[in-house]
PDB file of C-alpha atoms and ligand atoms in Angstrom:
ATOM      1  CA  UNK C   1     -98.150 -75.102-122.197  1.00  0.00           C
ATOM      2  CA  UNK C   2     -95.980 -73.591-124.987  1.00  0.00           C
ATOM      3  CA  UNK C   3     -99.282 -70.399-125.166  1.00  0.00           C
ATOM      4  CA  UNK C   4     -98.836 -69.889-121.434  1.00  0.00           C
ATOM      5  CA  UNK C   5     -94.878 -69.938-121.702  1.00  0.00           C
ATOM      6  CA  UNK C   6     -94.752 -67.810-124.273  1.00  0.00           C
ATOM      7  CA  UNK C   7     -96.873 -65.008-122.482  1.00  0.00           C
ATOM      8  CA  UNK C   8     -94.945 -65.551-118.928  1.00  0.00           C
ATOM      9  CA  UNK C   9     -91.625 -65.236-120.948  1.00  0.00           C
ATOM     10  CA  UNK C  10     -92.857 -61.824-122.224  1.00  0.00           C
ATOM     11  CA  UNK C  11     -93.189 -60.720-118.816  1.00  0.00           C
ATOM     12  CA  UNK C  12     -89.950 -61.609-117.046  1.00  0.00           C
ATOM     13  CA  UNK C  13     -87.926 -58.532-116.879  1.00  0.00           C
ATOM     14  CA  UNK C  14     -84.045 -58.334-117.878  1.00  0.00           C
ATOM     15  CA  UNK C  15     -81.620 -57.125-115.425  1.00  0.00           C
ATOM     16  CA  UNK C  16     -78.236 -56.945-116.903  1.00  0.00           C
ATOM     17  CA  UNK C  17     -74.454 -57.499-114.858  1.00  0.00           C
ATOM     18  CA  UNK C  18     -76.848 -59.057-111.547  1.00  0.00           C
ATOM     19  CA  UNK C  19     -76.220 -60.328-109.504  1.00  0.00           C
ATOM     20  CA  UNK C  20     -72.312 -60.726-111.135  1.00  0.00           C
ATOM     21  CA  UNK C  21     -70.829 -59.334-114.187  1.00  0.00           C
ATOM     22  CA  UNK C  22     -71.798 -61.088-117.076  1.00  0.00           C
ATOM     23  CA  UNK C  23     -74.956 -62.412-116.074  1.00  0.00           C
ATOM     24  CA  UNK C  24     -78.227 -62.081-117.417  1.00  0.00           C
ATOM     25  CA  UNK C  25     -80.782 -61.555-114.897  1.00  0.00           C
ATOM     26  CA  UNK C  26     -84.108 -62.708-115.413  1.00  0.00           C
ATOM     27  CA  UNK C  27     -86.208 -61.673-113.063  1.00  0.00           C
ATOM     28  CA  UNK C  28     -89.855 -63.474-112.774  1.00  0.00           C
ATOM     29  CA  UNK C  29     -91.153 -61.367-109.879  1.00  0.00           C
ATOM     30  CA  UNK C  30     -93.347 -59.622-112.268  1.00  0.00           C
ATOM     31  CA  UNK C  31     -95.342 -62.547-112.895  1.00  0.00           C
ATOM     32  CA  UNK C  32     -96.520 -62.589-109.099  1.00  0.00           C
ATOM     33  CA  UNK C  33     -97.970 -59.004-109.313  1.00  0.00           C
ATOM     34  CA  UNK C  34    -100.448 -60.314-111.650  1.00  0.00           C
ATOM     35  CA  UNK C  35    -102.854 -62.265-110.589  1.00  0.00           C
ATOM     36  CA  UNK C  36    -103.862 -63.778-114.629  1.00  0.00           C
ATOM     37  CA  UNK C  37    -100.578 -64.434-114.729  1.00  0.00           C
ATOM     38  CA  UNK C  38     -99.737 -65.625-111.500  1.00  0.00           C
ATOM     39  CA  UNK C  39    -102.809 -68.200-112.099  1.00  0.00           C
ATOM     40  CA  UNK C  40    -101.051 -69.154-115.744  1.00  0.00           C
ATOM     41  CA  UNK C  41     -97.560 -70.091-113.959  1.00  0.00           C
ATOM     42  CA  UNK C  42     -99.564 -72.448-111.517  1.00  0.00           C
ATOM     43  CA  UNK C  43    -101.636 -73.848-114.428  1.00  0.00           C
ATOM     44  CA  UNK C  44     -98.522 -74.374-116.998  1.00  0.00           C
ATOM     45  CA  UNK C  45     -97.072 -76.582-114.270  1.00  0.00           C
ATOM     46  CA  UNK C  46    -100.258 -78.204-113.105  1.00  0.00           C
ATOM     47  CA  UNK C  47    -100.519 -79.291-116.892  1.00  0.00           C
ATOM     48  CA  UNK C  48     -97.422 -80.833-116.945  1.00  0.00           C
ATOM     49  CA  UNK C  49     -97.734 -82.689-113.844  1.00  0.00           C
ATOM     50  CA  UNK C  50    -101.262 -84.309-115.741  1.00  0.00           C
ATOM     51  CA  UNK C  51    -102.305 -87.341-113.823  1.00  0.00           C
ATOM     52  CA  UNK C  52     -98.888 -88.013-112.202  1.00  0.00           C
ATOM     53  CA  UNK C  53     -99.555 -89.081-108.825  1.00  0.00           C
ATOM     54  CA  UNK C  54     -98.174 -86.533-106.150  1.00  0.00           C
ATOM     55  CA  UNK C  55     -98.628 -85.874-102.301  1.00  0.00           C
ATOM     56  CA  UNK C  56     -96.637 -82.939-101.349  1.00  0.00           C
ATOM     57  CA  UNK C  57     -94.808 -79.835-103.370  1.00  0.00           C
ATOM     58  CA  UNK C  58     -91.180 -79.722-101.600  1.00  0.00           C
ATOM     59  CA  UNK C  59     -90.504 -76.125-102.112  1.00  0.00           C
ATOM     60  CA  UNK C  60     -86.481 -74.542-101.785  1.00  0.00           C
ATOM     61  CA  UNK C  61     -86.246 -71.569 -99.451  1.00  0.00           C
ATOM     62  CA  UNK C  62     -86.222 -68.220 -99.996  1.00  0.00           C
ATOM     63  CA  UNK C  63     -87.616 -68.375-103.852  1.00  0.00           C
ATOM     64  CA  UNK C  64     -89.096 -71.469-104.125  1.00  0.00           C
ATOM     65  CA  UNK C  65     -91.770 -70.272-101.035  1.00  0.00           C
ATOM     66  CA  UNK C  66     -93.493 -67.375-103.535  1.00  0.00           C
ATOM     67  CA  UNK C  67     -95.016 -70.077-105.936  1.00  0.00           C
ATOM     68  CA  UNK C  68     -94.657 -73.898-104.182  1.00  0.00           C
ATOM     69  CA  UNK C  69     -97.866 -73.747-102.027  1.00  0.00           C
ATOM     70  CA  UNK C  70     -99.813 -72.127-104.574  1.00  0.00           C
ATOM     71  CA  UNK C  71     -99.237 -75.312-106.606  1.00  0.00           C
ATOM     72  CA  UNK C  72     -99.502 -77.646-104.086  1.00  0.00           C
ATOM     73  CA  UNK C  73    -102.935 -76.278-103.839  1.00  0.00           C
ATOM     74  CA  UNK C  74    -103.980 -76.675-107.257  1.00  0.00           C
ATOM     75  CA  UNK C  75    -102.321 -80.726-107.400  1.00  0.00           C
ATOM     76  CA  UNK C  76    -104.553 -80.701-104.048  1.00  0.00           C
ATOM     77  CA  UNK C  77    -101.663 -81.735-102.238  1.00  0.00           C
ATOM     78  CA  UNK C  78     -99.607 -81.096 -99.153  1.00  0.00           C
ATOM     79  CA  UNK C  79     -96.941 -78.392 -99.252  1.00  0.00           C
ATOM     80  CA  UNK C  80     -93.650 -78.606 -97.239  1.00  0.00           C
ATOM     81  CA  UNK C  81     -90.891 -76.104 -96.990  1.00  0.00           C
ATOM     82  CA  UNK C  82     -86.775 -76.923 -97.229  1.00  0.00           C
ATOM     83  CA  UNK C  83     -85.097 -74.153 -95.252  1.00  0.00           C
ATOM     84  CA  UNK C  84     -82.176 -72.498 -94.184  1.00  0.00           C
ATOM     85  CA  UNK C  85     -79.845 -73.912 -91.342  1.00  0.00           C
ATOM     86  CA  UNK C  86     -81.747 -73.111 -88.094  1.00  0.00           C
ATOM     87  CA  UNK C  87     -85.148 -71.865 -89.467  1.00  0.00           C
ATOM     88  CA  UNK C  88     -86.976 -75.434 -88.499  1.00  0.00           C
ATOM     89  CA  UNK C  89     -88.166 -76.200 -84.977  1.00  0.00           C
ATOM     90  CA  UNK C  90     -88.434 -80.153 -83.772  1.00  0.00           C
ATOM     91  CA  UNK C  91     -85.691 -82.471 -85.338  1.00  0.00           C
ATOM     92  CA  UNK C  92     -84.803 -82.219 -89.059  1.00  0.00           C
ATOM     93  CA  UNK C  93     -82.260 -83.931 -91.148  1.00  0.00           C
ATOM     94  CA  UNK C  94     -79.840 -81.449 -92.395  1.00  0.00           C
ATOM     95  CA  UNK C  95     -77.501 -81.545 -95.781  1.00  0.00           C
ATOM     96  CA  UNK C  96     -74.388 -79.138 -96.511  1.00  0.00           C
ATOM     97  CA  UNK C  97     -74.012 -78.310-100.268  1.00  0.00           C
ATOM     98  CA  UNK C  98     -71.640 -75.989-101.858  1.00  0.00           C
ATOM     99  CA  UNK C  99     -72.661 -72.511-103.188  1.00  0.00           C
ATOM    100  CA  UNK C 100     -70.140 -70.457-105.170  1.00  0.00           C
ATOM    101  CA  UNK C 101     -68.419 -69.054-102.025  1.00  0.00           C
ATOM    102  CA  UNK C 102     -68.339 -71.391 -99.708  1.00  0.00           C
ATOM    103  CA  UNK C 103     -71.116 -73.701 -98.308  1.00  0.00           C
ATOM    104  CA  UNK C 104     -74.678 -74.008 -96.652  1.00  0.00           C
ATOM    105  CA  UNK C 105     -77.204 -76.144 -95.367  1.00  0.00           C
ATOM    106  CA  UNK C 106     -80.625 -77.223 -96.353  1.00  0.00           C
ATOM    107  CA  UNK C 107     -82.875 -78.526 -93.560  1.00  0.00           C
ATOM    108  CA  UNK C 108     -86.541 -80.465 -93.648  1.00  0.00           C
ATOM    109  CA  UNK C 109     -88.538 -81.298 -90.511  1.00  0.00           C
ATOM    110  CA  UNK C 110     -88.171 -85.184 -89.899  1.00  0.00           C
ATOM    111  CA  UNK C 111     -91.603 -86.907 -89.664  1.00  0.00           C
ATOM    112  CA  UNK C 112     -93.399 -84.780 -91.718  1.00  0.00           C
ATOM    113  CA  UNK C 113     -93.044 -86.021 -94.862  1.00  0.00           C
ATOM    114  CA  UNK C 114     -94.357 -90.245 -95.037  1.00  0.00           C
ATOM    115  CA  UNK C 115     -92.080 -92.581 -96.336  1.00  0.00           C
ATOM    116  CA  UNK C 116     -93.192 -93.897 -99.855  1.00  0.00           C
ATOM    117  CA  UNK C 117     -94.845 -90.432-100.428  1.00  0.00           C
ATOM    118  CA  UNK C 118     -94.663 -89.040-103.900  1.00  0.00           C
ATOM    119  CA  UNK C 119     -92.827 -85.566-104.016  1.00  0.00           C
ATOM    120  CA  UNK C 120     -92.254 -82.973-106.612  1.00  0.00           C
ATOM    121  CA  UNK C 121     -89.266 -80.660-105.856  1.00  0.00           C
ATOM    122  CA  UNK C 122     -89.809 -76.840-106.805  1.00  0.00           C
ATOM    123  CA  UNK C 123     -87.494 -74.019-106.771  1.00  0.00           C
ATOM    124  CA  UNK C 124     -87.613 -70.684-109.414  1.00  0.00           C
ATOM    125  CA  UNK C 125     -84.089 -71.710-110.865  1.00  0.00           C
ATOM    126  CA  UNK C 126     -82.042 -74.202-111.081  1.00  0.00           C
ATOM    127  CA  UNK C 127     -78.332 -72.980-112.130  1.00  0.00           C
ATOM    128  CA  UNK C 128     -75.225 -75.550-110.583  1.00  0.00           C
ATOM    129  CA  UNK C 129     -78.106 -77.907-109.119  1.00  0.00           C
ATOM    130  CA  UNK C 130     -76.418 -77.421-105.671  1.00  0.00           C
ATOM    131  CA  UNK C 131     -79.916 -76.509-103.778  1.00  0.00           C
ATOM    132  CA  UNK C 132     -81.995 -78.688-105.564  1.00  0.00           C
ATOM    133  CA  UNK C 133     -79.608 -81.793-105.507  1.00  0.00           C
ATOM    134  CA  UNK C 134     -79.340 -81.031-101.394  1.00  0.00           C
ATOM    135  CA  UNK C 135     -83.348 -80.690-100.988  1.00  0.00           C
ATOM    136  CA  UNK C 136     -83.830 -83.928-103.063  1.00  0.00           C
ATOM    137  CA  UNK C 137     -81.222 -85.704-100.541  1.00  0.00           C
ATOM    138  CA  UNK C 138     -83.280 -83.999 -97.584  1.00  0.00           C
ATOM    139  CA  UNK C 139     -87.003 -86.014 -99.003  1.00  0.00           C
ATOM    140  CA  UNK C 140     -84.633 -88.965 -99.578  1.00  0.00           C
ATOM    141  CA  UNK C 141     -83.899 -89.124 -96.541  1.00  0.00           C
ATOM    142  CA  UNK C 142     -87.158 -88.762 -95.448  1.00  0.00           C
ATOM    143  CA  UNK C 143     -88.071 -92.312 -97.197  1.00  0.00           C
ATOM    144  CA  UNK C 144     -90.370 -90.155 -99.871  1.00  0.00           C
ATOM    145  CA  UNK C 145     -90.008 -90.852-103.450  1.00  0.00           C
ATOM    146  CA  UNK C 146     -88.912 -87.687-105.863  1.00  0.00           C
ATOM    147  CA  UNK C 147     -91.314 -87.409-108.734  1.00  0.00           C
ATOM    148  CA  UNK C 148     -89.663 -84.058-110.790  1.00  0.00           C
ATOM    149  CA  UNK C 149     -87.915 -81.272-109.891  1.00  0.00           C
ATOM    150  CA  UNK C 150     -89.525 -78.410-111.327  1.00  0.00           C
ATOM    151  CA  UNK C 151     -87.910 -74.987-112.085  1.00  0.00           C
ATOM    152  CA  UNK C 152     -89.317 -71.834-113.567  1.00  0.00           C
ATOM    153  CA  UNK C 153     -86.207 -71.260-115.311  1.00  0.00           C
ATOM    154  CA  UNK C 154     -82.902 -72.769-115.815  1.00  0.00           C
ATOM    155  CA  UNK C 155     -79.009 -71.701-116.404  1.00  0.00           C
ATOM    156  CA  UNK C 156     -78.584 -74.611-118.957  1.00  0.00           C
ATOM    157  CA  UNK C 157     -74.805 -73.773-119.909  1.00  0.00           C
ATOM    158  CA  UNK C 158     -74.271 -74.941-115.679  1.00  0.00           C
ATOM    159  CA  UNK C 159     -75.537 -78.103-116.442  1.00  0.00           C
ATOM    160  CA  UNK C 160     -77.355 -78.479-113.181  1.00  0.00           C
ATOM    161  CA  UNK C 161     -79.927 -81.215-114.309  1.00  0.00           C
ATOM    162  CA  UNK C 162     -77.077 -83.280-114.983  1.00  0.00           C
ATOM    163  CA  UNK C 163     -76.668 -83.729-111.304  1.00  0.00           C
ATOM    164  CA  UNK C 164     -80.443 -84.295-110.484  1.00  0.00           C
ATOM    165  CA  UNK C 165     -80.792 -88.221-111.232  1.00  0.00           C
ATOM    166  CA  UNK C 166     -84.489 -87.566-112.072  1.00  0.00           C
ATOM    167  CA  UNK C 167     -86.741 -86.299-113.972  1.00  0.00           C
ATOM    168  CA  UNK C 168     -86.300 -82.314-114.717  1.00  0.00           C
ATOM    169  CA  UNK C 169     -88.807 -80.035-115.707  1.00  0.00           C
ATOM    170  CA  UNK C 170     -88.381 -76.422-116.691  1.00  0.00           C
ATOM    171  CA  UNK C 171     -91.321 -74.222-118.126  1.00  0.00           C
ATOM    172  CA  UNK C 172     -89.212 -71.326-119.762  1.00  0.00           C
ATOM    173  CA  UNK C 173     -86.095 -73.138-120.628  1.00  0.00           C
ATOM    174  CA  UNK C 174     -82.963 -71.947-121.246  1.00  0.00           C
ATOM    175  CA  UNK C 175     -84.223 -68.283-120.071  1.00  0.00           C
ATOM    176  CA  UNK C 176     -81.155 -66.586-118.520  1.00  0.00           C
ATOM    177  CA  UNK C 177     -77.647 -66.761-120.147  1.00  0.00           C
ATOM    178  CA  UNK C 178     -74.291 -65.375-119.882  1.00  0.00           C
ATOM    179  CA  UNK C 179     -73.877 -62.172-121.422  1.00  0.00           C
ATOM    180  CA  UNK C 180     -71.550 -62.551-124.773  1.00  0.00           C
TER     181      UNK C 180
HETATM  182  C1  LIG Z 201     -80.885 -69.225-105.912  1.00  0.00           C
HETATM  183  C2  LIG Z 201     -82.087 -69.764-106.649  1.00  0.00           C
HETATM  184  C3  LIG Z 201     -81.988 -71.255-106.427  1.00  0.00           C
HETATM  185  C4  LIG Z 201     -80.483 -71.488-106.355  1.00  0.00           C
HETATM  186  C5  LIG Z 201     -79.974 -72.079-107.632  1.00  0.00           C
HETATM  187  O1  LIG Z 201     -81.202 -69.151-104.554  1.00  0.00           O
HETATM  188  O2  LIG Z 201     -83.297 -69.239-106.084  1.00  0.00           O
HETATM  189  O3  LIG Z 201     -82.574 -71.625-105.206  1.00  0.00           O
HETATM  190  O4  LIG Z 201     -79.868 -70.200-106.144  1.00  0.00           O
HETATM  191  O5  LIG Z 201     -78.576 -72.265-107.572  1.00  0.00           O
HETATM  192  P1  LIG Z 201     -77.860 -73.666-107.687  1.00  0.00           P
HETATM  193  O6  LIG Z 201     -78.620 -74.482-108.713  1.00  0.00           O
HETATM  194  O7  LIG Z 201     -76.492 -73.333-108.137  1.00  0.00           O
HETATM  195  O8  LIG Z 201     -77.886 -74.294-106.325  1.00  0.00           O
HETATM  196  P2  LIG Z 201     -80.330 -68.348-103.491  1.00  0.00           P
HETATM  197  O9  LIG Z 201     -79.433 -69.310-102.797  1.00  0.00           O
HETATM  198  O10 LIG Z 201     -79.698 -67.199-104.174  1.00  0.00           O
HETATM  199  O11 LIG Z 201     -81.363 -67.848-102.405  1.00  0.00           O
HETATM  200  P3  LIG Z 201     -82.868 -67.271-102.410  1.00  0.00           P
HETATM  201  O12 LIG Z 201     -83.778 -68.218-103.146  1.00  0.00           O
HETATM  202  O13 LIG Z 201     -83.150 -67.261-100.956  1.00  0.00           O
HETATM  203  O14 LIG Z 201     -82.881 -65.904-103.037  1.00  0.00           O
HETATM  204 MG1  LIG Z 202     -83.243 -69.974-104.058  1.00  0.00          MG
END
């Protein structure tokens, strides 16, 4: 795993002052435009899941959607998506969370996901842990059974995983950081 981080870091590119002032952007979008490297992000995680036992990838709308099913393909299990309010058709159970201005809603179709069923969260960052903490109250309250989250890169200085209450995985830690 450490061989395949390494060589994803190397291709994230570095956006400085976005999406705020201060920030250091990482973006990981080059990764998808590969396909040897595209395969490597898939693999990386699909190593670190091992033999854990795991029915569906739960992946976090918008960002989450670019790399979720492809992994829930290689773990040969199911994918479902947690959207944005009013996205879903049918009846979904719905969570408000707090963003930095303001607040929004995750949603997840009810029924879809079986209650006991083993889930591993994805999204590409996790920063506060709003989203994340939100979608893992969504398969909660589907009666499934969180795994890991797993995130492609984290904003450790927010202390998101703090929040989480289970296992967190991220493949290129620590990645993006405040500007000094
Ligand atoms: C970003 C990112 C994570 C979330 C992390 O998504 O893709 O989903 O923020 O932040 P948090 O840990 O503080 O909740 P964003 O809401 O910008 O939307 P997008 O994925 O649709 O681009
Ligand atoms: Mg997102």
């Amino acid at each position: 795993i450490a061989t395949l981080a390494k060589e994803l870091k190397a291709n994230l590119k570095q956006f400085p002052n976005f999406p705020s002032e201060g920030i250091l952007f990482e973006d990981f979008l080059p990764i998808f435009t590969k396909p040897d490297l595209f395969n490597k992000l898939v693999k990386a995680f699909k190593l670190h899941v091992g033999d854990k036992k795991v029915d569906y990838v739960v992946g976090l709308e918008s960002r989450g959607f670019l790399f979720g099913p492809a992994l829930a393909l290689a773990l040969n299990a199911g994918f479902v998506p947690v959207r944005k309010p009013g996205k879903l058709p049918g009846p979904t159970y719905s969570v408000e969370f707090q963003k930095e201005y303001g607040s929004d809603k995750f949603e997840i179709q009810q029924d879809v996901l079986p209650a006991g069923s083993k889930v591993l969260v994805v999204d590409d960052i996790l920063a506060t842990g709003g989203s994340a903490f939100a979608a893992g109250e969504l398969v909660t309250k589907s009666g499934a059974e969180i795994v890991e989250y797993l995130f492609v890169m984290e904003l450790d200085f927010l202390k998101g995983r703090d929040k989480l209450g289970k296992p967190v995985f991220t493949l290129l830690s620590g990645q993006e950081e405040k500007l000094k």
